[in-house]
């Protein structure tokens, strides 16, 4: 477990060859099976890097090893199409994403998130965010996709998740602005990736 610091975790301090300077385009959906799945489909059809897929609800959200991700209305679920990255860069992308999510939470809400490597963000020992990074493969690797599921305004979890999951609303006692959080995470991620790829 890592406390959030002002610098990237040492595991992410590597030089990446991929360039991350394209403009962003956000596409909003009411319901999707999975934002990662939709992002991969769009990438195969030619969607540009930094296309961001957002869903109010996922019916088939998943994490590492295809474990189900509880994704009711109220949470923030989005995936970002990126230029293709080497397999060895995927873990770095995941760690950087976790760092940016944790940093956004800390700076906006004065909470103390912890990063549980490689892909989780915790508050008070309970998961508030999960991240999944995948490559999009057609005849070759076409793109990479970062999927982020952040429990923002979820009020209640199923019994099997009550002890292991939390949300920003539960921790703060109030709702948060999903759109503002999305914008800050995407902006922070873009700036960080641009810095390490220059």
PDB file of C-alpha atoms in Angstrom:
ATOM      1  CA  UNK A   1       0.000   0.000   0.000  1.00  0.00           C
ATOM      2  CA  UNK A   2       1.259   3.446  -0.812  1.00  0.00           C
ATOM      3  CA  UNK A   3       0.446   6.794   0.756  1.00  0.00           C
ATOM      4  CA  UNK A   4      -0.264   9.451  -1.820  1.00  0.00           C
ATOM      5  CA  UNK A   5       2.712  11.707  -2.422  1.00  0.00           C
ATOM      6  CA  UNK A   6       3.257  14.630  -4.737  1.00  0.00           C
ATOM      7  CA  UNK A   7       5.341  12.467  -7.061  1.00  0.00           C
ATOM      8  CA  UNK A   8       4.490   9.372  -9.051  1.00  0.00           C
ATOM      9  CA  UNK A   9       5.183   6.007  -7.404  1.00  0.00           C
ATOM     10  CA  UNK A  10       8.660   4.767  -8.324  1.00  0.00           C
ATOM     11  CA  UNK A  11       7.087   1.933 -10.343  1.00  0.00           C
ATOM     12  CA  UNK A  12       5.752   4.519 -12.795  1.00  0.00           C
ATOM     13  CA  UNK A  13       8.891   6.606 -13.177  1.00  0.00           C
ATOM     14  CA  UNK A  14       9.817   5.273 -16.577  1.00  0.00           C
ATOM     15  CA  UNK A  15      10.167   6.863 -19.975  1.00  0.00           C
ATOM     16  CA  UNK A  16       7.301   5.959 -22.284  1.00  0.00           C
ATOM     17  CA  UNK A  17       7.692   6.207 -26.041  1.00  0.00           C
ATOM     18  CA  UNK A  18       4.020   6.761 -26.781  1.00  0.00           C
ATOM     19  CA  UNK A  19       2.924  10.356 -27.464  1.00  0.00           C
ATOM     20  CA  UNK A  20      -0.203  11.574 -25.670  1.00  0.00           C
ATOM     21  CA  UNK A  21      -0.904  15.020 -27.120  1.00  0.00           C
ATOM     22  CA  UNK A  22      -4.226  14.611 -29.007  1.00  0.00           C
ATOM     23  CA  UNK A  23      -7.345  16.638 -28.025  1.00  0.00           C
ATOM     24  CA  UNK A  24     -10.124  14.987 -25.973  1.00  0.00           C
ATOM     25  CA  UNK A  25     -13.605  14.036 -27.147  1.00  0.00           C
ATOM     26  CA  UNK A  26     -16.143  12.881 -24.554  1.00  0.00           C
ATOM     27  CA  UNK A  27     -19.005  10.541 -25.537  1.00  0.00           C
ATOM     28  CA  UNK A  28     -21.765  10.041 -22.962  1.00  0.00           C
ATOM     29  CA  UNK A  29     -24.061   7.011 -22.691  1.00  0.00           C
ATOM     30  CA  UNK A  30     -26.943   6.258 -20.327  1.00  0.00           C
ATOM     31  CA  UNK A  31     -26.211   2.534 -20.025  1.00  0.00           C
ATOM     32  CA  UNK A  32     -23.458   0.305 -21.401  1.00  0.00           C
ATOM     33  CA  UNK A  33     -22.465  -3.263 -20.656  1.00  0.00           C
ATOM     34  CA  UNK A  34     -18.893  -1.980 -20.179  1.00  0.00           C
ATOM     35  CA  UNK A  35     -17.171   1.300 -21.051  1.00  0.00           C
ATOM     36  CA  UNK A  36     -13.955  -0.612 -21.754  1.00  0.00           C
ATOM     37  CA  UNK A  37     -15.742  -2.903 -24.169  1.00  0.00           C
ATOM     38  CA  UNK A  38     -17.373   0.049 -25.942  1.00  0.00           C
ATOM     39  CA  UNK A  39     -14.047   1.893 -26.109  1.00  0.00           C
ATOM     40  CA  UNK A  40     -12.358  -1.148 -27.656  1.00  0.00           C
ATOM     41  CA  UNK A  41     -15.135  -1.492 -30.237  1.00  0.00           C
ATOM     42  CA  UNK A  42     -14.838   2.183 -31.177  1.00  0.00           C
ATOM     43  CA  UNK A  43     -11.047   1.976 -31.331  1.00  0.00           C
ATOM     44  CA  UNK A  44     -11.284  -0.909 -33.798  1.00  0.00           C
ATOM     45  CA  UNK A  45     -13.613   1.268 -35.902  1.00  0.00           C
ATOM     46  CA  UNK A  46     -11.114   4.113 -35.960  1.00  0.00           C
ATOM     47  CA  UNK A  47     -11.960   6.277 -32.931  1.00  0.00           C
ATOM     48  CA  UNK A  48      -9.158   8.721 -32.210  1.00  0.00           C
ATOM     49  CA  UNK A  49      -6.892   8.701 -29.150  1.00  0.00           C
ATOM     50  CA  UNK A  50      -8.318  10.590 -26.169  1.00  0.00           C
ATOM     51  CA  UNK A  51     -11.873   9.624 -27.008  1.00  0.00           C
ATOM     52  CA  UNK A  52     -13.492   9.244 -23.573  1.00  0.00           C
ATOM     53  CA  UNK A  53     -16.451   6.871 -23.141  1.00  0.00           C
ATOM     54  CA  UNK A  54     -18.670   7.642 -20.135  1.00  0.00           C
ATOM     55  CA  UNK A  55     -21.660   5.628 -18.867  1.00  0.00           C
ATOM     56  CA  UNK A  56     -24.126   6.471 -16.108  1.00  0.00           C
ATOM     57  CA  UNK A  57     -24.504   2.744 -15.448  1.00  0.00           C
ATOM     58  CA  UNK A  58     -22.750  -0.476 -16.500  1.00  0.00           C
ATOM     59  CA  UNK A  59     -24.530  -3.803 -16.688  1.00  0.00           C
ATOM     60  CA  UNK A  60     -21.376  -5.854 -17.218  1.00  0.00           C
ATOM     61  CA  UNK A  61     -18.534  -3.824 -15.755  1.00  0.00           C
ATOM     62  CA  UNK A  62     -15.443  -5.874 -15.001  1.00  0.00           C
ATOM     63  CA  UNK A  63     -12.009  -5.600 -13.457  1.00  0.00           C
ATOM     64  CA  UNK A  64      -8.842  -7.668 -13.487  1.00  0.00           C
ATOM     65  CA  UNK A  65      -9.396 -11.365 -14.172  1.00  0.00           C
ATOM     66  CA  UNK A  66     -12.896 -10.391 -15.396  1.00  0.00           C
ATOM     67  CA  UNK A  67     -14.208  -9.972 -11.850  1.00  0.00           C
ATOM     68  CA  UNK A  68     -17.548  -8.130 -11.792  1.00  0.00           C
ATOM     69  CA  UNK A  69     -17.531  -4.407 -10.949  1.00  0.00           C
ATOM     70  CA  UNK A  70     -20.666  -3.104  -9.201  1.00  0.00           C
ATOM     71  CA  UNK A  71     -21.727  -0.205 -11.450  1.00  0.00           C
ATOM     72  CA  UNK A  72     -25.126   1.296 -10.540  1.00  0.00           C
ATOM     73  CA  UNK A  73     -26.263   4.821 -11.338  1.00  0.00           C
ATOM     74  CA  UNK A  74     -24.445   7.363  -9.228  1.00  0.00           C
ATOM     75  CA  UNK A  75     -20.923   6.124  -9.871  1.00  0.00           C
ATOM     76  CA  UNK A  76     -18.448   7.464 -12.404  1.00  0.00           C
ATOM     77  CA  UNK A  77     -17.517   4.915 -15.085  1.00  0.00           C
ATOM     78  CA  UNK A  78     -15.351   5.871 -18.024  1.00  0.00           C
ATOM     79  CA  UNK A  79     -12.732   4.573 -20.431  1.00  0.00           C
ATOM     80  CA  UNK A  80     -10.123   6.497 -22.390  1.00  0.00           C
ATOM     81  CA  UNK A  81      -8.766   5.404 -25.764  1.00  0.00           C
ATOM     82  CA  UNK A  82      -5.028   6.035 -25.964  1.00  0.00           C
ATOM     83  CA  UNK A  83      -2.379   5.540 -28.633  1.00  0.00           C
ATOM     84  CA  UNK A  84      -1.176   1.952 -28.658  1.00  0.00           C
ATOM     85  CA  UNK A  85       1.285   1.156 -25.898  1.00  0.00           C
ATOM     86  CA  UNK A  86       3.772  -1.639 -25.423  1.00  0.00           C
ATOM     87  CA  UNK A  87       2.587  -4.493 -23.192  1.00  0.00           C
ATOM     88  CA  UNK A  88       5.196  -3.534 -20.601  1.00  0.00           C
ATOM     89  CA  UNK A  89       3.754  -0.010 -20.479  1.00  0.00           C
ATOM     90  CA  UNK A  90       0.245  -1.142 -19.482  1.00  0.00           C
ATOM     91  CA  UNK A  91       1.108  -1.557 -15.803  1.00  0.00           C
ATOM     92  CA  UNK A  92       2.721   1.877 -15.838  1.00  0.00           C
ATOM     93  CA  UNK A  93      -0.467   3.359 -17.315  1.00  0.00           C
ATOM     94  CA  UNK A  94      -2.482   1.665 -14.567  1.00  0.00           C
ATOM     95  CA  UNK A  95      -0.279   2.999 -11.774  1.00  0.00           C
ATOM     96  CA  UNK A  96      -0.281   6.517 -13.214  1.00  0.00           C
ATOM     97  CA  UNK A  97      -4.087   6.410 -13.472  1.00  0.00           C
ATOM     98  CA  UNK A  98      -4.390   5.314  -9.828  1.00  0.00           C
ATOM     99  CA  UNK A  99      -2.055   8.133  -8.810  1.00  0.00           C
ATOM    100  CA  UNK A 100      -4.110  10.758 -10.677  1.00  0.00           C
ATOM    101  CA  UNK A 101      -7.403   9.463  -9.234  1.00  0.00           C
ATOM    102  CA  UNK A 102      -5.996   9.496  -5.695  1.00  0.00           C
ATOM    103  CA  UNK A 103      -4.500  12.947  -6.205  1.00  0.00           C
ATOM    104  CA  UNK A 104      -7.839  14.286  -7.479  1.00  0.00           C
ATOM    105  CA  UNK A 105      -9.671  12.878  -4.455  1.00  0.00           C
ATOM    106  CA  UNK A 106      -7.141  14.284  -1.994  1.00  0.00           C
ATOM    107  CA  UNK A 107      -7.015  17.760  -3.534  1.00  0.00           C
ATOM    108  CA  UNK A 108     -10.791  18.155  -3.883  1.00  0.00           C
ATOM    109  CA  UNK A 109     -12.093  16.500  -0.740  1.00  0.00           C
ATOM    110  CA  UNK A 110      -9.231  16.421   1.805  1.00  0.00           C
ATOM    111  CA  UNK A 111      -9.588  12.650   2.119  1.00  0.00           C
ATOM    112  CA  UNK A 112      -6.539  10.400   2.464  1.00  0.00           C
ATOM    113  CA  UNK A 113      -6.675   7.804  -0.325  1.00  0.00           C
ATOM    114  CA  UNK A 114      -4.172   4.973  -0.518  1.00  0.00           C
ATOM    115  CA  UNK A 115      -2.994   3.292  -3.710  1.00  0.00           C
ATOM    116  CA  UNK A 116      -3.061  -0.489  -3.544  1.00  0.00           C
ATOM    117  CA  UNK A 117      -0.834  -1.558  -6.401  1.00  0.00           C
ATOM    118  CA  UNK A 118      -1.350  -2.172  -9.155  1.00  0.00           C
ATOM    119  CA  UNK A 119      -4.893  -0.934  -9.769  1.00  0.00           C
ATOM    120  CA  UNK A 120      -6.963   0.034  -6.728  1.00  0.00           C
ATOM    121  CA  UNK A 121      -7.538   3.207  -4.732  1.00  0.00           C
ATOM    122  CA  UNK A 122      -8.740   2.803  -1.148  1.00  0.00           C
ATOM    123  CA  UNK A 123     -10.216   5.107   1.474  1.00  0.00           C
ATOM    124  CA  UNK A 124     -10.258   3.866   5.082  1.00  0.00           C
ATOM    125  CA  UNK A 125      -9.140   0.429   3.831  1.00  0.00           C
ATOM    126  CA  UNK A 126     -12.125   0.089   1.489  1.00  0.00           C
ATOM    127  CA  UNK A 127     -12.046   0.242  -2.298  1.00  0.00           C
ATOM    128  CA  UNK A 128     -13.316   3.441  -3.878  1.00  0.00           C
ATOM    129  CA  UNK A 129     -11.828   2.993  -7.351  1.00  0.00           C
ATOM    130  CA  UNK A 130     -10.661   0.219  -9.651  1.00  0.00           C
ATOM    131  CA  UNK A 131      -8.666   0.606 -12.861  1.00  0.00           C
ATOM    132  CA  UNK A 132      -8.281  -1.738 -15.818  1.00  0.00           C
ATOM    133  CA  UNK A 133      -5.875  -1.117 -18.697  1.00  0.00           C
ATOM    134  CA  UNK A 134      -6.150  -3.216 -21.865  1.00  0.00           C
ATOM    135  CA  UNK A 135      -4.735  -3.254 -25.361  1.00  0.00           C
ATOM    136  CA  UNK A 136      -7.085  -3.206 -28.351  1.00  0.00           C
ATOM    137  CA  UNK A 137      -6.068  -5.915 -30.777  1.00  0.00           C
ATOM    138  CA  UNK A 138      -7.242  -6.305 -34.360  1.00  0.00           C
ATOM    139  CA  UNK A 139      -4.684  -7.748 -36.772  1.00  0.00           C
ATOM    140  CA  UNK A 140      -2.202  -5.893 -34.577  1.00  0.00           C
ATOM    141  CA  UNK A 141      -2.267  -3.789 -31.419  1.00  0.00           C
ATOM    142  CA  UNK A 142      -4.269  -0.715 -32.461  1.00  0.00           C
ATOM    143  CA  UNK A 143      -4.801   1.234 -29.236  1.00  0.00           C
ATOM    144  CA  UNK A 144      -4.754   1.013 -25.472  1.00  0.00           C
ATOM    145  CA  UNK A 145      -7.725   1.649 -23.196  1.00  0.00           C
ATOM    146  CA  UNK A 146      -7.751   2.808 -19.578  1.00  0.00           C
ATOM    147  CA  UNK A 147     -10.989   1.991 -17.755  1.00  0.00           C
ATOM    148  CA  UNK A 148     -11.769   3.704 -14.454  1.00  0.00           C
ATOM    149  CA  UNK A 149     -14.635   2.872 -12.113  1.00  0.00           C
ATOM    150  CA  UNK A 150     -14.941   5.412  -9.298  1.00  0.00           C
ATOM    151  CA  UNK A 151     -17.568   5.041  -6.582  1.00  0.00           C
ATOM    152  CA  UNK A 152     -18.743   8.629  -6.302  1.00  0.00           C
ATOM    153  CA  UNK A 153     -22.424   9.015  -5.363  1.00  0.00           C
ATOM    154  CA  UNK A 154     -23.282   5.403  -4.540  1.00  0.00           C
ATOM    155  CA  UNK A 155     -25.254   5.256  -1.277  1.00  0.00           C
ATOM    156  CA  UNK A 156     -25.446   1.526  -0.633  1.00  0.00           C
ATOM    157  CA  UNK A 157     -23.527  -1.596  -1.651  1.00  0.00           C
ATOM    158  CA  UNK A 158     -24.635  -5.240  -1.777  1.00  0.00           C
ATOM    159  CA  UNK A 159     -24.000  -7.143   1.447  1.00  0.00           C
ATOM    160  CA  UNK A 160     -21.003  -8.961  -0.012  1.00  0.00           C
ATOM    161  CA  UNK A 161     -19.326  -5.596  -0.724  1.00  0.00           C
ATOM    162  CA  UNK A 162     -20.329  -3.613   2.377  1.00  0.00           C
ATOM    163  CA  UNK A 163     -17.076  -4.316   4.211  1.00  0.00           C
ATOM    164  CA  UNK A 164     -14.742  -3.914   1.234  1.00  0.00           C
ATOM    165  CA  UNK A 165     -16.178  -1.000  -0.794  1.00  0.00           C
ATOM    166  CA  UNK A 166     -16.972   2.645  -0.140  1.00  0.00           C
ATOM    167  CA  UNK A 167     -17.922   5.768  -2.066  1.00  0.00           C
ATOM    168  CA  UNK A 168     -17.082   9.442  -1.895  1.00  0.00           C
ATOM    169  CA  UNK A 169     -20.673  10.155  -0.824  1.00  0.00           C
ATOM    170  CA  UNK A 170     -20.422   7.696   2.056  1.00  0.00           C
ATOM    171  CA  UNK A 171     -17.109   9.165   3.196  1.00  0.00           C
ATOM    172  CA  UNK A 172     -18.170  12.809   2.820  1.00  0.00           C
ATOM    173  CA  UNK A 173     -21.851  12.612   3.699  1.00  0.00           C
ATOM    174  CA  UNK A 174     -22.787  14.525   0.549  1.00  0.00           C
ATOM    175  CA  UNK A 175     -22.912  14.176  -3.224  1.00  0.00           C
ATOM    176  CA  UNK A 176     -20.038  15.153  -5.494  1.00  0.00           C
ATOM    177  CA  UNK A 177     -19.942  16.502  -9.047  1.00  0.00           C
ATOM    178  CA  UNK A 178     -19.178  13.598 -11.397  1.00  0.00           C
ATOM    179  CA  UNK A 179     -18.579  15.864 -14.379  1.00  0.00           C
ATOM    180  CA  UNK A 180     -16.029  17.978 -12.519  1.00  0.00           C
ATOM    181  CA  UNK A 181     -14.194  14.905 -11.230  1.00  0.00           C
ATOM    182  CA  UNK A 182     -14.129  13.376 -14.719  1.00  0.00           C
ATOM    183  CA  UNK A 183     -12.681  16.553 -16.215  1.00  0.00           C
ATOM    184  CA  UNK A 184      -9.986  16.801 -13.542  1.00  0.00           C
ATOM    185  CA  UNK A 185      -8.929  13.162 -13.839  1.00  0.00           C
ATOM    186  CA  UNK A 186      -8.735  13.275 -17.642  1.00  0.00           C
ATOM    187  CA  UNK A 187      -6.822  16.568 -17.548  1.00  0.00           C
ATOM    188  CA  UNK A 188      -4.419  15.311 -14.879  1.00  0.00           C
ATOM    189  CA  UNK A 189      -3.839  12.039 -16.681  1.00  0.00           C
ATOM    190  CA  UNK A 190      -3.194  13.767 -19.976  1.00  0.00           C
ATOM    191  CA  UNK A 191      -0.710  16.197 -18.433  1.00  0.00           C
ATOM    192  CA  UNK A 192       1.139  13.428 -16.591  1.00  0.00           C
ATOM    193  CA  UNK A 193       1.365  11.146 -19.626  1.00  0.00           C
ATOM    194  CA  UNK A 194       2.509  14.004 -21.832  1.00  0.00           C
ATOM    195  CA  UNK A 195       5.265  14.814 -19.325  1.00  0.00           C
ATOM    196  CA  UNK A 196       6.705  11.303 -19.171  1.00  0.00           C
ATOM    197  CA  UNK A 197       6.498  10.729 -22.931  1.00  0.00           C
ATOM    198  CA  UNK A 198       8.393  13.865 -23.938  1.00  0.00           C
TER     199      UNK A 198
END
